Coordinates of C-alpha atoms in Angstrom, one line a residue:
X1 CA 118.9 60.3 110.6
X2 CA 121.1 59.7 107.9
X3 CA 123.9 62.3 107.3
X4 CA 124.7 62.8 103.6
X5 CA 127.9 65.1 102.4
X6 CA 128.2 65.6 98.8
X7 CA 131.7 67.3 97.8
X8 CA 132.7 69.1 95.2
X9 CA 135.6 71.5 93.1
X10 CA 133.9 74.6 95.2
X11 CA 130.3 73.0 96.5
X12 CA 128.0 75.7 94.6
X13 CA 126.6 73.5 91.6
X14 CA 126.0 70.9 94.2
X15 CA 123.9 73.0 96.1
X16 CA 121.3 72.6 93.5
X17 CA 121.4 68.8 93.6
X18 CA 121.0 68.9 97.7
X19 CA 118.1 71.1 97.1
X20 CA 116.6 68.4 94.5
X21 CA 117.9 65.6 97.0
X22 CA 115.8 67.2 100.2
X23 CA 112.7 67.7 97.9
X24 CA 112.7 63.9 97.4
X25 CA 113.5 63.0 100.9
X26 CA 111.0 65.2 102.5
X27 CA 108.5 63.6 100.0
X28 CA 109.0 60.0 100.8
X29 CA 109.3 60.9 104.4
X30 CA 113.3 59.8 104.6
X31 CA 115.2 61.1 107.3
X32 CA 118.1 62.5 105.8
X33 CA 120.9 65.8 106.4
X34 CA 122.3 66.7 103.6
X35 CA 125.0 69.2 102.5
X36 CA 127.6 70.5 99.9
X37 CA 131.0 71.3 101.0
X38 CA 134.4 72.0 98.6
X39 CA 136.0 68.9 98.7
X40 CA 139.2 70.7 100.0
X41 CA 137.2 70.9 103.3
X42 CA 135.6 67.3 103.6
X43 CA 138.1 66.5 106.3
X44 CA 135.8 69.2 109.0
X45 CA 132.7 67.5 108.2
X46 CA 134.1 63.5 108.4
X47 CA 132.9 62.9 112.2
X48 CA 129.1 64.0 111.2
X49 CA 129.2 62.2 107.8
X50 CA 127.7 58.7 107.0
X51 CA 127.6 58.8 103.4
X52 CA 130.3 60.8 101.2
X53 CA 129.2 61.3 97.3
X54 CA 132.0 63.2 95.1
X55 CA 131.1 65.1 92.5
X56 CA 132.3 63.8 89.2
X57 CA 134.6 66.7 89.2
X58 CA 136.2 65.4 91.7
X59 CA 135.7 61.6 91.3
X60 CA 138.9 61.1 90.5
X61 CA 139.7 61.4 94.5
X62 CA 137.4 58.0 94.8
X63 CA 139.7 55.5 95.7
X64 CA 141.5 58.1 97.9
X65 CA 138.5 58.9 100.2
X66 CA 137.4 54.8 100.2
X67 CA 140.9 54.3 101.8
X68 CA 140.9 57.2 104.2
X69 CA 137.2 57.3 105.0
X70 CA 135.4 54.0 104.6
X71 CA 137.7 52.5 107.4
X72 CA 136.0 55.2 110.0
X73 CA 132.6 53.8 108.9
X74 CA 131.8 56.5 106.0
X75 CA 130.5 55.0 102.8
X76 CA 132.2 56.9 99.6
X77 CA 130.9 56.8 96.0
X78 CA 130.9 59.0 92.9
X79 CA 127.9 60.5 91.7
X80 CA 127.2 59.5 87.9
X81 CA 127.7 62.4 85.5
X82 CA 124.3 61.7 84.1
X83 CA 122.9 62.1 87.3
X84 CA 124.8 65.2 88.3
X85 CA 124.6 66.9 84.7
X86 CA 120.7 66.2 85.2
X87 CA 120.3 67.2 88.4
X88 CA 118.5 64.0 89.6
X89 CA 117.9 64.3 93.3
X90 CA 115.8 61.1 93.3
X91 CA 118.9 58.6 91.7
X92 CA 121.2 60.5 93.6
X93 CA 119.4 60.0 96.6
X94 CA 118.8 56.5 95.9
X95 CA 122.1 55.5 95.3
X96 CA 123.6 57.2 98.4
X97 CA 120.7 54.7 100.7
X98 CA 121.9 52.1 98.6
X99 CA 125.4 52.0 100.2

């Protein structure tokens, strides 16, 4: 299973996008956890992450959490506004099994 942690400014708009994100996965039959925390709180969830997407509120913090997290094995990237504004579960999902 693949552990995906999408953070945020506060983690309630992303809550949408995980919903869209487990549609998708359950569809294709991926094994994926997903969940939305407040960016400010990331640090709790680190150990049970594998895959850290940023919100593009807060993708300015990018090259931040590559230095601190991709060291300890987590892969970091920034969601795409499009994607995010859209609420694309499927690209977003993509892209964080891409990494």
């Amino acid at each position: 299973m693949i552990k995906i942690t999408l953070a945020c400014a506060a983690g309630m708009s992303t809550s949408l996008l995980v919903s869209k994100m487990e549609k998708y996965a359950l569809a294709n039959e991926i094994d994926v956890e997903i969940i939305a925390v407040p960016e400010k709180q990331f640090e709790k969830y680190a150990d049970s992450t594998d895959i850290l997407l940023l919100g593009p509120q807060v993708s300015f913090l990018l090259k931040k959490c590559k230095a601190a997290y991709e060291p300890k094995g987590i892969k970091v990237a920034a969601i795409p506004v499009v994607d995010y504004g859209r609420m694309n579960g499927e690209k977003v999902l993509k892209l964080a099994l891409s990494l």
